[in-house]
PDB file of C-alpha atoms and ligand atoms in Angstrom:
ATOM      1  CA  MET E   1      83.873 118.396  83.884  1.00 83.00           C
ATOM      2  CA  ALA E   2      86.100 121.363  83.626  1.00 95.00           C
ATOM      3  CA  THR E   3      89.189 121.022  81.459  1.00 97.00           C
ATOM      4  CA  ILE E   4      92.457 120.800  82.932  1.00 98.00           C
ATOM      5  CA  PHE E   5      93.341 124.115  81.547  1.00 98.00           C
ATOM      6  CA  SER E   6      90.202 125.491  83.174  1.00 98.00           C
ATOM      7  CA  ARG E   7      91.556 124.065  86.678  1.00 98.00           C
ATOM      8  CA  ILE E   8      94.594 125.638  85.943  1.00 98.00           C
ATOM      9  CA  VAL E   9      92.751 128.936  85.548  1.00 98.00           C
ATOM     10  CA  ALA E  10      90.673 128.220  88.669  1.00 97.00           C
ATOM     11  CA  GLY E  11      94.143 127.621  90.690  1.00 97.00           C
ATOM     12  CA  GLU E  12      93.173 124.317  91.460  1.00 97.00           C
ATOM     13  CA  ILE E  13      96.097 122.673  89.512  1.00 97.00           C
ATOM     14  CA  PRO E  14      99.417 124.874  89.798  1.00 98.00           C
ATOM     15  CA  CYS E  15     101.135 126.439  86.620  1.00 98.00           C
ATOM     16  CA  TYR E  16     103.920 129.147  86.256  1.00 98.00           C
ATOM     17  CA  LYS E  17     101.594 131.805  85.315  1.00 98.00           C
ATOM     18  CA  ILE E  18     103.002 134.516  82.668  1.00 98.00           C
ATOM     19  CA  ALA E  19     100.081 136.958  82.172  1.00 98.00           C
ATOM     20  CA  GLU E  20      96.093 136.924  82.797  1.00 98.00           C
ATOM     21  CA  ASP E  21      93.331 139.363  81.938  1.00 98.00           C
ATOM     22  CA  GLU E  22      89.579 138.951  82.178  1.00 98.00           C
ATOM     23  CA  ARG E  23      89.379 136.714  79.253  1.00 98.00           C
ATOM     24  CA  PHE E  24      92.978 135.020  78.426  1.00 98.00           C
ATOM     25  CA  PHE E  25      95.534 133.242  80.735  1.00 98.00           C
ATOM     26  CA  ALA E  26      99.338 132.279  79.710  1.00 99.00           C
ATOM     27  CA  PHE E  27     101.410 129.795  81.433  1.00 99.00           C
ATOM     28  CA  LEU E  28     104.501 127.950  80.977  1.00 98.00           C
ATOM     29  CA  ASP E  29     104.180 124.324  78.651  1.00 98.00           C
ATOM     30  CA  ILE E  30     105.168 121.680  81.402  1.00 98.00           C
ATOM     31  CA  ASN E  31     106.637 119.549  78.733  1.00 98.00           C
ATOM     32  CA  PRO E  32     108.720 122.624  76.950  1.00 98.00           C
ATOM     33  CA  LEU E  33     110.372 122.442  73.401  1.00 98.00           C
ATOM     34  CA  ALA E  34     112.628 125.289  74.459  1.00 98.00           C
ATOM     35  CA  LYS E  35     113.099 127.435  77.640  1.00 98.00           C
ATOM     36  CA  GLY E  36     110.020 129.918  77.384  1.00 98.00           C
ATOM     37  CA  HIS E  37     107.667 127.407  75.733  1.00 98.00           C
ATOM     38  CA  THR E  38     104.288 129.081  76.847  1.00 98.00           C
ATOM     39  CA  LEU E  39     100.896 128.637  76.261  1.00 98.00           C
ATOM     40  CA  VAL E  40      97.896 130.954  75.616  1.00 98.00           C
ATOM     41  CA  ILE E  41      94.431 129.921  76.456  1.00 98.00           C
ATOM     42  CA  PRO E  42      90.864 131.524  76.178  1.00 98.00           C
ATOM     43  CA  LYS E  43      89.393 131.409  79.784  1.00 98.00           C
ATOM     44  CA  GLN E  44      86.198 130.348  77.942  1.00 97.00           C
ATOM     45  CA  GLU E  45      85.722 126.575  77.390  1.00 97.00           C
ATOM     46  CA  VAL E  46      86.208 125.922  73.596  1.00 97.00           C
ATOM     47  CA  ASP E  47      88.040 122.864  72.485  1.00 98.00           C
ATOM     48  CA  TYR E  48      89.251 123.845  68.955  1.00 98.00           C
ATOM     49  CA  LEU E  49      90.656 127.525  68.528  1.00 98.00           C
ATOM     50  CA  PHE E  50      88.981 128.177  65.155  1.00 98.00           C
ATOM     51  CA  ASP E  51      85.527 127.744  66.735  1.00 98.00           C
ATOM     52  CA  LEU E  52      86.333 131.071  68.566  1.00 98.00           C
ATOM     53  CA  ASP E  53      84.218 134.008  67.562  1.00 97.00           C
ATOM     54  CA  ASP E  54      86.372 136.405  65.451  1.00 98.00           C
ATOM     55  CA  GLU E  55      86.338 139.048  68.035  1.00 98.00           C
ATOM     56  CA  VAL E  56      87.650 136.627  70.911  1.00 98.00           C
ATOM     57  CA  LEU E  57      90.411 135.169  68.311  1.00 98.00           C
ATOM     58  CA  GLY E  58      91.587 138.673  67.512  1.00 98.00           C
ATOM     59  CA  ALA E  59      91.898 139.413  71.096  1.00 98.00           C
ATOM     60  CA  MET E  60      93.584 136.363  72.081  1.00 98.00           C
ATOM     61  CA  GLN E  61      96.004 136.587  69.188  1.00 98.00           C
ATOM     62  CA  VAL E  62      96.863 140.416  70.276  1.00 98.00           C
ATOM     63  CA  PHE E  63      97.291 138.957  74.104  1.00 98.00           C
ATOM     64  CA  ALA E  64      99.387 136.146  72.613  1.00 98.00           C
ATOM     65  CA  LYS E  65     101.605 138.934  70.814  1.00 98.00           C
ATOM     66  CA  ARG E  66     102.303 140.889  74.058  1.00 98.00           C
ATOM     67  CA  VAL E  67     103.604 137.353  75.668  1.00 98.00           C
ATOM     68  CA  ALA E  68     105.411 136.531  72.730  1.00 98.00           C
ATOM     69  CA  VAL E  69     107.484 140.102  72.676  1.00 98.00           C
ATOM     70  CA  ALA E  70     108.210 139.323  76.604  1.00 98.00           C
ATOM     71  CA  ILE E  71     109.419 135.562  75.516  1.00 98.00           C
ATOM     72  CA  LYS E  72     111.623 137.022  72.887  1.00 98.00           C
ATOM     73  CA  LYS E  73     113.224 139.869  75.287  1.00 98.00           C
ATOM     74  CA  ALA E  74     113.681 136.961  78.014  1.00 98.00           C
ATOM     75  CA  PHE E  75     114.843 134.517  75.819  1.00 98.00           C
ATOM     76  CA  PRO E  76     116.847 135.946  72.659  1.00 96.00           C
ATOM     77  CA  CYS E  77     115.852 133.660  69.506  1.00 98.00           C
ATOM     78  CA  LEU E  78     115.612 134.260  65.882  1.00 98.00           C
ATOM     79  CA  LYS E  79     111.774 134.312  66.172  1.00 98.00           C
ATOM     80  CA  VAL E  80     109.016 133.295  68.447  1.00 98.00           C
ATOM     81  CA  GLY E  81     107.312 130.808  66.598  1.00 98.00           C
ATOM     82  CA  GLN E  82     103.539 129.890  66.960  1.00 98.00           C
ATOM     83  CA  ALA E  83     101.722 126.820  66.968  1.00 98.00           C
ATOM     84  CA  VAL E  84      98.093 125.482  67.078  1.00 98.00           C
ATOM     85  CA  LEU E  85      97.691 121.490  67.944  1.00 97.00           C
ATOM     86  CA  GLY E  86      95.079 121.043  70.431  1.00 94.00           C
ATOM     87  CA  LEU E  87      95.672 116.986  69.785  1.00 95.00           C
ATOM     88  CA  GLU E  88      95.687 116.612  73.515  1.00 97.00           C
ATOM     89  CA  VAL E  89      94.194 119.134  75.687  1.00 98.00           C
ATOM     90  CA  PRO E  90      90.413 119.779  74.456  1.00 97.00           C
ATOM     91  CA  HIS E  91      90.652 123.447  75.477  1.00 98.00           C
ATOM     92  CA  ALA E  92      91.796 125.792  72.993  1.00 98.00           C
ATOM     93  CA  HIS E  93      95.535 127.103  73.171  1.00 98.00           C
ATOM     94  CA  ILE E  94      98.353 128.536  71.217  1.00 98.00           C
ATOM     95  CA  HIS E  95     101.937 127.363  71.708  1.00 98.00           C
ATOM     96  CA  LEU E  96     104.644 130.193  71.599  1.00 98.00           C
ATOM     97  CA  VAL E  97     108.388 128.622  71.247  1.00 98.00           C
ATOM     98  CA  PRO E  98     111.076 130.625  71.029  1.00 98.00           C
ATOM     99  CA  MET E  99     113.164 129.276  67.816  1.00 98.00           C
ATOM    100  CA  GLN E 100     116.733 129.135  66.696  1.00 97.00           C
ATOM    101  CA  SER E 101     115.623 127.125  63.436  1.00 96.00           C
ATOM    102  CA  GLU E 102     112.746 125.576  61.945  1.00 96.00           C
ATOM    103  CA  LYS E 103     113.488 122.345  63.875  1.00 96.00           C
ATOM    104  CA  ASP E 104     112.705 123.955  67.064  1.00 96.00           C
ATOM    105  CA  MET E 105     109.235 123.788  66.231  1.00 97.00           C
ATOM    106  CA  LEU E 106     109.173 119.818  65.738  1.00 98.00           C
ATOM    107  CA  PHE E 107     106.725 118.614  68.532  1.00 98.00           C
ATOM    108  CA  SER E 108     108.293 115.256  68.046  1.00 97.00           C
ATOM    109  CA  ASN E 109     111.337 116.723  69.318  1.00 98.00           C
ATOM    110  CA  PRO E 110     112.371 115.317  73.066  1.00 97.00           C
ATOM    111  CA  LYS E 111     111.068 117.669  75.451  1.00 98.00           C
ATOM    112  CA  LEU E 112     113.198 119.683  78.181  1.00 98.00           C
ATOM    113  CA  GLN E 113     113.178 118.250  81.632  1.00 98.00           C
ATOM    114  CA  LEU E 114     113.290 121.394  83.780  1.00 98.00           C
ATOM    115  CA  SER E 115     113.483 121.405  87.859  1.00 98.00           C
ATOM    116  CA  PRO E 116     111.076 123.494  89.471  1.00 98.00           C
ATOM    117  CA  GLU E 117     113.577 125.988  90.034  1.00 98.00           C
ATOM    118  CA  GLU E 118     114.399 126.072  86.498  1.00 98.00           C
ATOM    119  CA  PHE E 119     110.623 126.841  85.571  1.00 98.00           C
ATOM    120  CA  ALA E 120     110.293 129.337  88.341  1.00 98.00           C
ATOM    121  CA  GLU E 121     113.483 131.080  86.770  1.00 98.00           C
ATOM    122  CA  VAL E 122     111.999 131.170  83.024  1.00 98.00           C
ATOM    123  CA  GLN E 123     108.547 132.582  84.363  1.00 98.00           C
ATOM    124  CA  ARG E 124     110.570 135.285  86.216  1.00 98.00           C
ATOM    125  CA  LYS E 125     112.331 136.366  83.304  1.00 98.00           C
ATOM    126  CA  ILE E 126     109.322 136.582  81.055  1.00 98.00           C
ATOM    127  CA  VAL E 127     107.030 138.135  83.608  1.00 98.00           C
ATOM    128  CA  GLU E 128     109.879 140.965  84.088  1.00 98.00           C
ATOM    129  CA  ALA E 129     110.061 141.150  80.517  1.00 98.00           C
ATOM    130  CA  MET E 130     106.392 142.122  80.461  1.00 96.00           C
ATOM    131  CA  GLU E 131     106.692 144.922  82.611  1.00 86.00           C
TER     132      GLU E 131
HETATM  133  P1  LIG O 201      98.126 119.838  72.396  1.00 97.32           P
HETATM  134  O1  LIG O 201      96.942 119.589  73.103  1.00 97.32           O
HETATM  135  O2  LIG O 201      98.643 118.715  71.302  1.00 97.32           O
HETATM  136  O3  LIG O 201      98.507 121.218  72.117  1.00 97.32           O
HETATM  137  O4  LIG O 201      99.330 119.541  73.672  1.00 97.32           O
HETATM  138  C1  LIG O 201      98.979 119.877  74.973  1.00 97.32           C
HETATM  139  C2  LIG O 201     100.126 120.883  75.506  1.00 97.32           C
HETATM  140  O5  LIG O 201      99.798 121.045  77.031  1.00 97.32           O
HETATM  141  C3  LIG O 201     101.358 119.779  75.634  1.00 97.32           C
HETATM  142  O6  LIG O 201     102.337 120.552  75.377  1.00 97.32           O
HETATM  143  C4  LIG O 201     101.559 119.591  77.247  1.00 97.32           C
HETATM  144  O7  LIG O 201     102.837 119.679  77.529  1.00 97.32           O
HETATM  145  C5  LIG O 201     100.967 120.923  77.851  1.00 97.32           C
HETATM  146  N1  LIG O 201     100.258 120.506  79.163  1.00 97.32           N
HETATM  147  C6  LIG O 201      99.239 119.730  79.409  1.00 97.32           C
HETATM  148  N2  LIG O 201      99.059 119.565  80.473  1.00 97.32           N
HETATM  149  C7  LIG O 201      99.611 120.665  81.000  1.00 97.32           C
HETATM  150  C8  LIG O 201      99.858 121.244  82.548  1.00 97.32           C
HETATM  151  N3  LIG O 201      99.279 121.019  83.649  1.00 97.32           N
HETATM  152  N4  LIG O 201     100.501 122.243  82.479  1.00 97.32           N
HETATM  153  C9  LIG O 201     101.202 122.848  81.593  1.00 97.32           C
HETATM  154  N5  LIG O 201     101.225 122.452  80.138  1.00 97.32           N
HETATM  155  C10 LIG O 201     100.434 121.261  80.288  1.00 97.32           C
END
C-alpha cells in the first residue's frame, strides 16, 4: 500500500506544495513547529532516509537546500534547522524548520494550529521566494 506521502505526491491527498522535480517533492508540514516548517521527500518510496543511494541522498539534500534558502527569505530567522525523525511516517523525509533559537527544533513543542488561509499564505510566501 502506498504511503501517505506517496498519496500526497499522487494528488490523492491534498497538501500545501512548495516545490517538485522529477525525484523530489516539498510540502508544508501539517503540524508545524513554526510558520514555514516544510517536509522534503523523495518520490521513491523508501522508509529510512539513510537507506537511499548516495547519489539520491546528495541530490535530495541539494533540493532541500533550495527550499531552505526560500524558507529563510520568506520567514526571516537565525537559520533553517534540518531534522530527520521518521518515527511517524515510513517514507523518508527531511524536516526544515525556521529557527530563532535551539528550542524551536524541539519536536515535543506544541505545534501551531494554522487555518487553511494561514497555510496558504505561508505556502505563497515560500513559493514566491523560490522564484
Ligand atoms: P516523523 O515521521 O516523526 O518525522 O513525523 C512525520 C511528520 O509528518 C509530522 O511532523 C507530521 O505532522 C507530518 N505529516 C503527517 N501527515 C501529514 C500530511 N498529510 N501532510 C503534511 N504533513 C504531514
